[in-house]
Amino acid sequence: MLEHDVVIVGGGLAGCRAALELCRQVPEINLALVAKTHPIRSHSVAAQGGIAATLKNVDDQDSWEAHAFDTVKGSDYLADQDAVALLAQEAPEVVIDLEHLGVLFSRLPDGRIAQRAFGGHSHNRTCYAADKTGHAILHELYNNLGRYGVTIYEEWYVLRLIVEDQEAKGIVMYHLLDGAVQVLRAKAVMFATGGYGRTFNTTSNDFASTGDGLAMAAQAGIPLEDMEFVQFHPTGLYPAGVLISEAVRGEGAYLINSEGERFMSTYAPSRMELAPRDITSRAIATEIRQGRGIRLDGRVGGPFVYLDLRHMGEAKIMSRVPFCWEEAHRLAGVDAVHEPIPVRPTVHYSMGGIPVNTDGQVRSGSEGLIAGFFAAGECACVSVHGANRLGSNSLLECVVYGRRTGAAIAQLLPARKLPAINEAQYLQEAHQMLQELLDQEGDRRIHTVRQQFQDTLTEHCGVFRTQALMEQGLAQIHQLRQELTQIRLDDKGKLWNTEITEALELRSLMTVGEVILTGALHRRESRGAHSREDYPQRDDSQFLKHTLAYVSAAGIDVQYLAVNLSLFEPQERKY
Ligand SMILES: Cc1cc2nc3c(=O)[nH]c(=O)nc-3n(C[C@H](O)[C@H](O)[C@H](O)COP(=O)(O)OP(=O)(O)OC[C@H]3O[C@@H](n4cnc5c(N)ncnc54)[C@H](O)[C@@H]3O)c2cc1C
């Protein structure tokens, strides 16, 4: 059995930042980081637009209180305000620390870190490295881990979280290279496994964003929080769905419908293109529904609108958002200096996740914690985003809460012993599960079942939702679940068997998708990204509370958790 003081699952920004903090605070630590991808291929590397912090380099009127207020208002008042306060207060310090690590932020002429406008933020506070911010940060963090001697298990797929008697003891993992299975025990386990964009058919997310960590936690009896809040980013490139960063609108681009109108004047006159994402995505979806979308041949009534950069000029486009120009050029054949880019909403971010407190400790329910289990980043829900995340707050969450979680684990370590684990039993169960998968005799293919599942969730739990639509969606997912046992794998080998991991990821997707739909069905109101046509108003009297969904063989049980409202009174949300 493998043994480490701490194991972190996930090599994105949250996992790497937590690892760095542990190495700084406990230099002699025996730390492992496991990732199913190479760490620098984690989805964090694709983050484009930037990271928010009130450095006041561009706007000296900014303050952490303003950042906190924008975040809480953006969240439609569902965010936990104690967690938001920490996020905003610690932001300048973590960004300066990144800069000291060597992250190449874009600069003002006087050499200080540049800051741009972003949706829902009332001041220019987003720090950036052109439109490759995630790349710049993740590479620096990862390089630093090498210096501290962290053991990296790259391209190991974690199959199972070991929880016994409300205590996390370790993980079971599978080596993609040769099919080896190992049990790893540790004094503390941390998940930083990222999001689940691949539950939908159109997403900006990486192929690896399949919600495995969420599914493993759920399977271990841990509730998932606020999973119905799925962020649709307004500007996915049509038709690929890849992201055209909000930084493009931050730098001044317009959204235009088939009439040539800047239609955001109807939906958010004071913020226009820089309204929060839920509002902007609904605006685009409404324009398209009402026949003011555009078709590829330029005629009206099509499935996208235009993002128009032309007035910004070539010099600004190429210096501030060069990667977005390149994406549009490479994937849609559009030269954004001279032509508008076709865009429509794309699934982008998971506001919900594994419930944690502000030290990253995982909750076992509305009261109580799972001993030795931590989570941070997109897979966690400390609830700084509530019902809708503001752009550039997620990278920030990863570094602020990655650091806090690393520090909390460092505090706890002296009091924890390596737990006892029945290794033979866990190995036997894992081998049996894998063998059963290889031996399945059906005639269904992974990709067709996955496609049907992704289409179902997209159609039945998209930007606009209704009870009837979601009930049909759930019934279809229950049907598709049966088909999981009829999937046939062609590759029966051990070496680099990608069919096995795809089949396992499909199971994760289905678990997560069912929780999203169930939470959405129970939440009979519209708040942030969750928009119900049958309940169009926010209902604070009944639903100003977090959803906690428990998965079991008997089905999904929905309970609730109070929201922390320590800073601001809920108000009507207008822009
Ligand atoms: C295209 C794009 C652009 C974005 N731009 C911005 C931006 O400009 N600003 C901003 O604030 N946010 C942005 N976001 C959001 C932000 O990038 C993410 O929320 C954040 O990077 C998530 O980091 P993470 O560390 O939580 O997870 P990730 O970076 O997704 O990493 C997850 C890790 O978990 C590992 N893993 C998962 N499952 C398993 C398993 N079963 N076994 C082993 N390992 C596993 C993966 O291999 C990976 O290493 C963007 C997101 C996208 C998709």
XYZ file of C-alpha atoms and ligand atoms in Angstrom:
628
model
C 0.000 0.000 0.000
C 1.242 3.483 -0.836
C 1.543 5.878 2.086
C 1.837 9.666 2.227
C 1.129 12.283 4.863
C -1.308 13.988 2.506
C -2.711 13.158 -0.910
C -4.141 15.856 -3.142
C -6.231 14.680 -6.083
C -6.097 17.249 -8.910
C -3.217 19.164 -10.415
C -5.043 22.349 -11.425
C -4.753 25.698 -9.714
C -6.499 24.662 -6.505
C -4.513 21.442 -6.040
C -1.157 23.016 -6.903
C -1.754 26.051 -4.674
C -2.706 23.852 -1.719
C 0.395 21.703 -2.331
C 2.608 24.789 -2.354
C 1.165 25.956 0.959
C 1.725 22.555 2.565
C 5.345 22.510 1.354
C 5.942 25.999 2.685
C 4.416 25.292 6.091
C 5.635 21.692 6.569
C 8.961 21.472 4.697
C 9.537 17.820 5.689
C 6.095 16.710 4.429
C 5.657 13.539 2.390
C 3.095 14.905 -0.069
C 1.498 13.232 -3.083
C -0.418 14.878 -5.909
C -2.455 12.613 -8.191
C -3.982 13.636 -11.523
C -5.598 11.721 -14.345
C -4.030 14.184 -16.787
C -0.555 15.611 -16.631
C -1.006 18.464 -14.070
C -0.264 21.226 -16.548
C -2.990 19.834 -18.790
C -5.599 20.463 -16.076
C -8.429 22.703 -17.238
C -6.983 25.622 -15.254
C -4.399 25.975 -17.992
C -7.173 27.099 -20.361
C -8.342 30.019 -18.203
C -8.124 33.134 -20.249
C -9.453 36.426 -18.963
C -7.934 36.919 -15.534
C -8.038 36.905 -11.755
C -9.807 39.535 -9.646
C -8.093 41.441 -6.791
C -8.481 44.976 -5.484
C -4.886 46.019 -6.140
C -6.195 49.516 -7.009
C -3.559 49.897 -9.732
C -6.110 51.299 -12.178
C -8.911 52.453 -9.888
C -7.994 53.715 -6.434
C -11.685 53.921 -5.457
C -11.874 50.140 -5.368
C -12.056 48.255 -2.037
C -12.452 44.699 -0.781
C -15.935 45.656 0.390
C -16.877 46.651 -3.171
C -15.457 43.380 -4.491
C -17.423 41.459 -1.853
C -20.634 43.344 -2.624
C -20.310 42.757 -6.393
C -19.709 39.051 -5.720
C -22.708 38.710 -3.397
C -24.996 40.637 -5.745
C -23.669 38.582 -8.673
C -24.466 35.414 -6.689
C -28.117 36.515 -6.414
C -27.558 36.573 -2.644
C -26.963 32.835 -2.322
C -23.207 33.122 -1.640
C -21.992 32.608 1.927
C -20.876 36.083 2.865
C -18.231 35.044 5.398
C -16.521 33.075 2.608
C -16.882 35.990 0.172
C -15.295 38.409 2.657
C -12.210 36.162 2.952
C -12.055 35.821 -0.836
C -12.031 39.590 -1.361
C -9.770 40.398 1.598
C -7.073 37.854 0.748
C -7.130 38.502 -3.017
C -4.411 41.195 -3.241
C -2.016 39.149 -1.114
C -2.372 35.933 -3.140
C -1.990 37.753 -6.444
C 1.173 39.538 -5.280
C 2.476 36.183 -4.055
C 1.871 34.703 -7.530
C 3.767 37.583 -9.032
C 6.672 36.894 -6.689
C 6.626 33.248 -7.804
C 7.268 34.533 -11.304
C 3.833 34.746 -12.977
C 4.160 37.064 -15.972
C 1.146 39.357 -15.508
C 0.440 42.031 -18.139
C 1.690 45.463 -17.035
C 0.725 49.116 -16.971
C 3.236 51.496 -18.567
C 4.640 52.221 -15.073
C 5.333 48.519 -14.486
C 2.528 47.704 -12.055
C 0.114 44.814 -12.765
C -2.575 45.878 -15.287
C -6.274 45.450 -14.419
C -9.236 45.264 -16.793
C -13.040 45.463 -16.583
C -15.057 42.259 -16.132
C -18.764 41.401 -16.034
C -20.557 42.301 -12.794
C -17.469 43.954 -11.254
C -18.061 47.639 -10.493
C -14.342 48.545 -10.777
C -11.487 47.521 -13.088
C -9.912 44.867 -10.893
C -9.141 41.838 -13.068
C -5.402 41.100 -13.319
C -4.370 39.158 -16.408
C -1.606 37.743 -18.554
C -3.013 38.764 -21.981
C -5.773 36.138 -22.468
C -3.659 33.217 -21.235
C -3.867 33.849 -17.496
C -4.439 30.245 -16.393
C -1.473 29.086 -18.430
C 0.808 31.688 -16.862
C -0.255 30.855 -13.300
C -0.427 27.058 -13.517
C 3.013 26.710 -15.078
C 4.641 28.746 -12.322
C 2.843 26.870 -9.540
C 3.666 23.492 -11.022
C 7.336 24.357 -11.505
C 7.550 25.298 -7.855
C 6.225 21.914 -6.728
C 9.208 20.256 -8.405
C 11.505 22.296 -6.204
C 9.835 20.984 -3.036
C 9.991 17.311 -3.991
C 6.249 16.588 -4.160
C 5.574 13.045 -5.444
C 3.463 13.450 -8.578
C 1.323 10.528 -9.747
C 0.416 11.799 -13.193
C -2.036 9.942 -15.402
C -3.387 7.929 -12.483
C -7.191 7.836 -12.427
C -8.689 7.889 -8.936
C -11.512 5.342 -8.771
C -12.707 5.685 -5.221
C -12.524 7.803 -2.105
C -12.177 5.664 1.015
C -14.455 6.958 3.777
C -15.222 4.852 6.840
C -17.159 6.091 9.881
C -17.188 9.709 8.667
C -13.406 9.710 8.206
C -11.476 9.901 4.918
C -8.633 7.401 4.888
C -7.271 7.305 1.375
C -8.014 6.568 -2.260
C -7.990 3.714 -4.757
C -6.364 4.599 -8.062
C -5.763 3.107 -11.490
C -2.667 3.682 -13.634
C -3.626 4.581 -17.170
C -0.280 3.413 -18.492
C -0.482 -0.230 -17.439
C -3.768 -0.831 -15.618
C -2.140 -1.221 -12.182
C -4.427 -0.577 -9.203
C -3.108 0.852 -5.932
C -4.527 1.800 -2.566
C -3.009 4.943 -1.080
C -3.569 5.870 2.543
C -2.930 9.291 4.029
C -3.570 11.369 7.131
C -5.550 13.801 4.993
C -7.147 13.579 1.547
C -7.905 16.657 -0.506
C -9.996 16.794 -3.696
C -9.297 19.503 -6.278
C -10.821 17.621 -9.174
C -12.415 20.501 -11.095
C -15.789 20.779 -12.820
C -18.256 18.726 -14.855
C -18.822 20.689 -18.101
C -18.893 17.441 -20.072
C -22.305 16.554 -18.634
C -23.651 18.876 -21.374
C -23.204 18.627 -25.139
C -21.796 22.112 -25.640
C -19.145 23.276 -23.192
C -16.015 25.353 -22.899
C -14.538 22.684 -20.639
C -11.792 20.183 -21.163
C -12.617 16.551 -22.054
C -11.419 15.621 -18.551
C -14.025 17.837 -16.818
C -16.304 14.926 -16.001
C -17.111 15.556 -12.351
C -15.321 12.431 -11.056
C -14.513 13.956 -7.677
C -18.125 14.988 -7.162
C -19.378 11.528 -8.091
C -16.837 9.799 -5.797
C -17.800 12.040 -2.875
C -21.493 11.406 -3.520
C -20.893 7.657 -3.700
C -19.136 7.846 -0.329
C -22.319 9.301 1.204
C -21.227 12.956 1.192
C -23.883 15.441 0.036
C -23.379 17.733 -2.977
C -24.324 21.391 -2.567
C -26.211 23.688 -4.981
C -25.553 21.537 -8.039
C -28.524 23.013 -9.939
C -26.511 26.194 -10.501
C -24.708 25.578 -13.787
C -23.025 28.566 -15.386
C -23.655 29.158 -19.071
C -20.958 31.424 -20.431
C -22.550 33.879 -22.879
C -19.897 33.684 -25.573
C -19.046 30.171 -26.671
C -17.730 30.150 -30.223
C -20.393 28.769 -32.607
C -20.552 25.844 -33.234
C -17.558 24.399 -31.333
C -18.602 25.792 -27.925
C -15.037 26.694 -26.932
C -14.693 29.872 -24.967
C -14.315 33.371 -26.293
C -13.234 35.033 -23.064
C -15.269 37.683 -21.305
C -12.036 39.704 -21.492
C -13.050 40.482 -25.082
C -16.131 42.324 -23.805
C -14.025 43.699 -20.926
C -11.862 45.312 -23.593
C -14.915 46.763 -25.323
C -16.512 44.262 -27.760
C -20.267 44.500 -28.570
C -23.006 41.873 -28.726
C -25.151 42.324 -31.846
C -28.356 40.581 -33.011
C -29.650 40.004 -36.545
C -31.098 43.568 -36.582
C -27.622 44.969 -35.937
C -28.728 46.121 -32.443
C -26.647 46.088 -29.243
C -29.492 44.202 -27.605
C -28.025 44.271 -24.069
C -29.604 47.753 -23.760
C -32.930 45.924 -23.277
C -31.669 43.586 -20.553
C -29.021 45.447 -18.516
C -28.900 49.085 -19.629
C -26.388 50.198 -17.013
C -23.865 47.378 -17.581
C -24.587 46.483 -21.239
C -22.170 43.738 -22.409
C -20.586 43.626 -18.951
C -23.675 42.412 -17.111
C -23.168 39.178 -15.129
C -23.096 35.954 -17.106
C -26.506 34.565 -16.144
C -28.229 37.733 -17.368
C -26.161 37.974 -20.559
C -26.673 34.285 -21.406
C -30.434 34.588 -20.929
C -30.427 37.705 -23.107
C -28.657 35.873 -25.942
C -30.889 32.805 -25.581
C -33.968 35.063 -25.663
C -32.795 36.931 -28.774
C -32.208 33.594 -30.514
C -35.602 32.217 -29.390
C -37.394 35.329 -30.605
C -35.923 35.000 -34.079
C -33.207 37.640 -33.844
C -30.358 35.139 -34.041
C -28.201 34.849 -37.126
C -27.505 31.989 -39.526
C -24.173 31.028 -41.023
C -25.333 32.347 -44.403
C -25.972 35.692 -42.688
C -29.785 35.414 -42.718
C -32.023 35.985 -39.678
C -33.524 33.363 -37.341
C -30.344 31.386 -36.700
C -28.727 29.820 -33.613
C -26.148 32.489 -32.703
C -25.513 36.221 -32.277
C -22.409 38.224 -33.121
C -19.566 39.356 -30.881
C -18.178 42.375 -32.683
C -14.588 43.497 -32.013
C -13.997 45.450 -35.213
C -14.193 48.925 -33.646
C -11.423 47.941 -31.179
C -8.821 47.924 -33.937
C -6.106 45.436 -34.785
C -3.450 46.710 -32.346
C -5.700 46.348 -29.268
C -7.130 43.001 -30.378
C -3.691 41.538 -30.974
C -2.135 42.802 -27.748
C -5.000 42.226 -25.269
C -6.913 39.192 -26.605
C -4.631 37.515 -29.159
C -5.639 33.990 -28.169
C -9.344 34.702 -28.769
C -8.517 36.071 -32.226
C -6.578 32.908 -32.930
C -9.358 30.608 -31.697
C -11.968 32.287 -33.883
C -9.610 32.139 -36.820
C -8.567 28.534 -36.365
C -11.906 27.031 -35.352
C -14.464 29.185 -37.209
C -12.417 30.717 -40.010
C -13.270 34.230 -38.771
C -10.753 37.093 -38.797
C -12.085 39.104 -35.850
C -10.222 42.246 -36.905
C -12.518 42.444 -39.940
C -15.524 40.194 -39.155
C -17.808 39.617 -36.139
C -17.485 36.297 -34.269
C -20.541 33.952 -34.093
C -21.294 33.097 -30.427
C -23.947 31.496 -28.233
C -24.067 30.379 -24.570
C -21.925 27.370 -23.632
C -21.752 25.391 -20.371
C -18.806 26.744 -18.471
C -18.690 26.427 -14.703
C -20.042 24.583 -11.706
C -21.175 26.900 -8.923
C -22.060 23.927 -6.710
C -19.889 21.104 -5.440
C -18.612 19.255 -2.400
C -19.728 21.340 0.618
C -16.815 22.792 2.598
C -16.252 25.370 5.325
C -13.810 28.271 4.913
C -10.888 25.982 5.870
C -11.758 23.610 3.041
C -13.016 20.943 5.471
C -15.746 18.837 3.903
C -19.171 18.888 5.552
C -21.027 15.673 6.231
C -24.367 17.521 6.244
C -25.877 20.712 7.640
C -23.821 20.014 10.776
C -20.628 18.015 11.169
C -17.511 17.351 9.092
C -15.843 14.376 7.435
C -12.579 13.952 9.368
C -9.449 14.216 7.233
C -11.283 15.205 4.040
C -10.792 18.541 2.298
C -11.747 20.101 -1.033
C -11.085 23.342 -2.900
C -11.466 24.877 -6.339
C -14.256 24.198 -8.780
C -15.200 20.804 -7.307
C -15.845 22.412 -3.922
C -18.693 24.629 -2.784
C -17.529 27.034 -0.082
C -20.170 29.101 -1.795
C -18.430 32.265 -2.832
C -20.379 32.152 -6.123
C -23.853 31.258 -4.845
C -26.245 31.076 -7.789
C -23.968 32.795 -10.311
C -20.203 33.298 -10.445
C -18.595 36.525 -11.609
C -15.816 36.149 -14.167
C -12.258 36.142 -12.754
C -13.482 35.047 -9.312
C -12.826 31.365 -9.934
C -9.063 31.484 -10.412
C -9.134 33.668 -7.333
C -11.155 31.097 -5.392
C -8.641 28.397 -6.407
C -5.675 30.330 -5.031
C -7.332 31.830 -1.946
C -9.056 28.615 -0.887
C -6.265 26.380 -2.180
C -3.938 28.267 0.130
C -6.383 28.271 3.058
C -7.013 24.549 2.675
C -3.301 23.768 2.498
C -2.782 25.825 5.661
C -5.667 24.099 7.465
C -4.290 20.657 6.601
C -0.826 21.736 7.825
C -2.384 22.731 11.176
C -4.195 19.467 11.507
C -1.417 17.062 10.510
C 0.376 16.676 13.879
C -2.861 15.410 15.421
C -3.517 12.761 12.760
C -2.174 9.243 12.348
C -2.039 7.097 9.226
C -5.414 5.321 9.261
C -5.867 1.557 9.161
C -7.222 0.326 5.827
C -8.178 -3.148 4.671
C -6.066 -2.915 1.531
C -6.870 -6.392 0.234
C -10.591 -5.738 0.309
C -10.368 -2.431 -1.557
C -8.044 -3.924 -4.159
C -10.306 -6.896 -4.674
C -13.375 -4.678 -5.109
C -11.586 -2.436 -7.603
C -10.282 -5.378 -9.675
C -13.723 -6.934 -9.672
C -15.385 -3.705 -10.789
C -12.878 -3.307 -13.641
C -13.223 -6.941 -14.702
C -17.015 -6.702 -14.729
C -16.712 -3.657 -16.958
C -14.460 -5.566 -19.389
C -16.778 -8.588 -19.335
C -20.001 -6.662 -20.073
C -21.778 -8.276 -22.971
C -24.119 -5.631 -24.373
C -24.052 -3.910 -27.723
C -24.159 -0.243 -26.618
C -21.198 2.016 -27.380
C -19.782 4.513 -24.887
C -19.950 7.470 -27.226
C -23.582 6.955 -28.253
C -24.794 6.591 -24.658
C -22.704 9.617 -23.636
C -24.053 11.691 -26.513
C -27.650 10.795 -25.650
C -27.020 11.643 -22.027
C -25.370 14.996 -22.875
C -28.204 15.857 -25.267
C -30.757 14.994 -22.574
C -29.207 17.239 -19.950
C -28.731 20.069 -22.450
C -32.324 19.902 -23.665
C -33.953 19.320 -20.301
C -31.831 21.416 -17.939
C -30.490 24.278 -20.052
C -30.652 28.072 -19.734
C -34.467 27.939 -19.281
C -36.115 25.177 -17.236
C -39.647 23.941 -16.423
C -41.007 21.165 -14.237
C -42.352 19.097 -17.145
C -39.135 19.402 -19.131
C -36.989 18.370 -16.173
C -39.225 15.440 -15.222
C -38.920 14.093 -18.759
C -35.150 14.599 -18.549
C -34.886 12.637 -15.308
C -36.929 9.773 -16.750
C -34.613 9.641 -19.761
C -31.534 9.613 -17.545
C -32.938 6.738 -15.485
C -33.420 4.886 -18.768
C -29.878 5.648 -19.924
C -28.512 4.500 -16.577
C -29.792 1.002 -17.341
C -27.771 1.068 -20.537
C -24.513 1.577 -18.643
C -24.447 -2.157 -17.987
C -24.934 -2.895 -21.692
C -21.881 -1.014 -22.880
C -19.369 -3.169 -24.715
C -15.656 -2.393 -24.581
C -13.551 -3.496 -27.542
C -10.222 -3.062 -25.794
C -9.769 -5.797 -23.200
C -6.119 -4.969 -22.552
C -4.333 -3.267 -19.683
C -2.075 -0.864 -21.559
C -3.440 2.630 -21.948
C -7.031 1.409 -22.125
C -8.856 4.693 -22.701
C -12.169 2.847 -23.068
C -12.035 1.948 -19.373
C -11.525 5.533 -18.272
C -14.196 6.784 -20.668
C -16.657 4.245 -19.293
C -15.818 5.290 -15.719
C -16.129 8.957 -16.618
C -19.530 8.293 -18.141
C -20.666 6.875 -14.790
C -19.449 10.047 -13.069
C -21.277 12.217 -15.594
C -24.537 10.369 -15.019
C -24.324 10.619 -11.239
C -23.608 14.334 -11.449
C -26.257 14.961 -14.122
C -28.939 13.306 -12.038
C -28.039 15.451 -9.034
C -28.137 18.629 -11.164
C -31.606 17.791 -12.498
C -32.961 16.745 -9.115
C -31.725 19.898 -7.374
C -33.165 22.000 -10.196
C -36.524 20.273 -9.961
C -36.754 20.893 -6.220
C -35.795 24.568 -6.455
C -39.115 26.143 -7.420
C -37.836 29.672 -7.991
C -35.517 31.528 -10.378
C -32.210 32.650 -8.916
C -28.950 33.424 -10.711
C -28.170 30.810 -13.323
C -31.214 28.696 -12.384
C -34.062 30.117 -14.436
C -37.493 28.465 -14.182
C -40.141 29.596 -16.613
C -42.803 28.168 -14.296
C -41.400 30.047 -11.259
C -39.878 33.210 -12.741
C -39.303 35.081 -9.449
C -36.653 34.691 -6.795
C -38.343 33.410 -3.639
C -36.290 34.321 -0.569
C -39.025 33.232 1.818
C -38.718 29.604 0.698
C -35.426 29.216 -1.143
C -32.795 31.499 0.340
C -30.947 28.309 1.314
C -28.385 25.919 -0.114
C -29.427 22.575 -1.552
C -27.712 19.483 -0.112
C -28.348 16.411 -2.288
C -27.522 12.938 -0.961
C -27.078 10.125 -3.475
C -27.930 6.564 -2.442
C -29.219 3.376 -4.008
C -32.708 4.464 -2.987
C -32.481 7.692 -5.014
C -31.535 11.289 -4.310
C -32.590 12.900 -1.063
C -32.703 16.720 -1.026
C -32.102 18.684 2.157
C -31.083 22.288 2.816
C -28.411 24.379 4.549
C -28.664 27.993 5.787
C -26.914 30.828 3.906
C -24.430 33.075 5.757
C -25.753 36.655 5.435
C -23.271 38.431 7.696
C -22.483 41.434 5.419
C -25.310 42.486 3.119
C -29.120 42.281 3.204
C -30.620 40.586 0.139
C -32.019 43.125 -2.342
C -33.639 43.026 -5.734
C -30.887 42.381 -8.290
C -30.864 44.944 -11.115
C -28.111 46.151 -13.466
C -11.936 27.891 -21.127
C -12.022 28.386 -19.714
C -11.599 29.656 -19.387
C -11.675 30.114 -18.078
N -11.252 31.375 -17.795
C -11.283 31.804 -16.511
C -10.779 33.091 -16.162
O -10.264 33.825 -16.994
N -10.854 33.494 -14.867
C -11.394 32.689 -13.895
O -11.433 33.105 -12.741
N -11.860 31.457 -14.194
C -11.818 30.995 -15.477
N -12.293 29.747 -15.758
C -12.678 28.848 -14.666
C -11.427 28.300 -13.982
O -10.404 28.140 -14.935
C -11.668 26.956 -13.318
O -12.808 27.004 -12.513
C -10.476 26.563 -12.447
O -9.279 26.672 -13.170
C -10.639 25.159 -11.905
O -9.433 24.771 -11.284
P -9.370 23.480 -10.369
O -8.002 23.458 -9.806
O -10.510 23.465 -9.446
O -9.590 22.253 -11.378
P -8.946 21.881 -12.801
O -7.967 22.859 -13.283
O -10.092 21.538 -13.684
O -8.136 20.543 -12.477
C -8.762 19.329 -12.135
C -7.696 18.303 -11.854
O -8.297 17.132 -11.303
C -7.779 15.992 -11.943
N -8.793 14.922 -11.861
C -10.113 15.006 -12.112
N -10.696 13.802 -11.941
C -9.722 12.941 -11.556
C -9.681 11.561 -11.248
N -10.769 10.776 -11.304
N -8.494 11.021 -10.904
C -7.363 11.771 -10.873
N -7.345 13.084 -11.162
C -8.514 13.662 -11.495
C -7.471 16.452 -13.354
O -6.538 15.609 -13.969
C -6.912 17.855 -13.078
O -5.553 17.763 -12.754
C -12.211 29.282 -17.073
C -12.630 28.001 -17.386
C -12.564 27.567 -18.693
C -13.081 26.188 -19.006
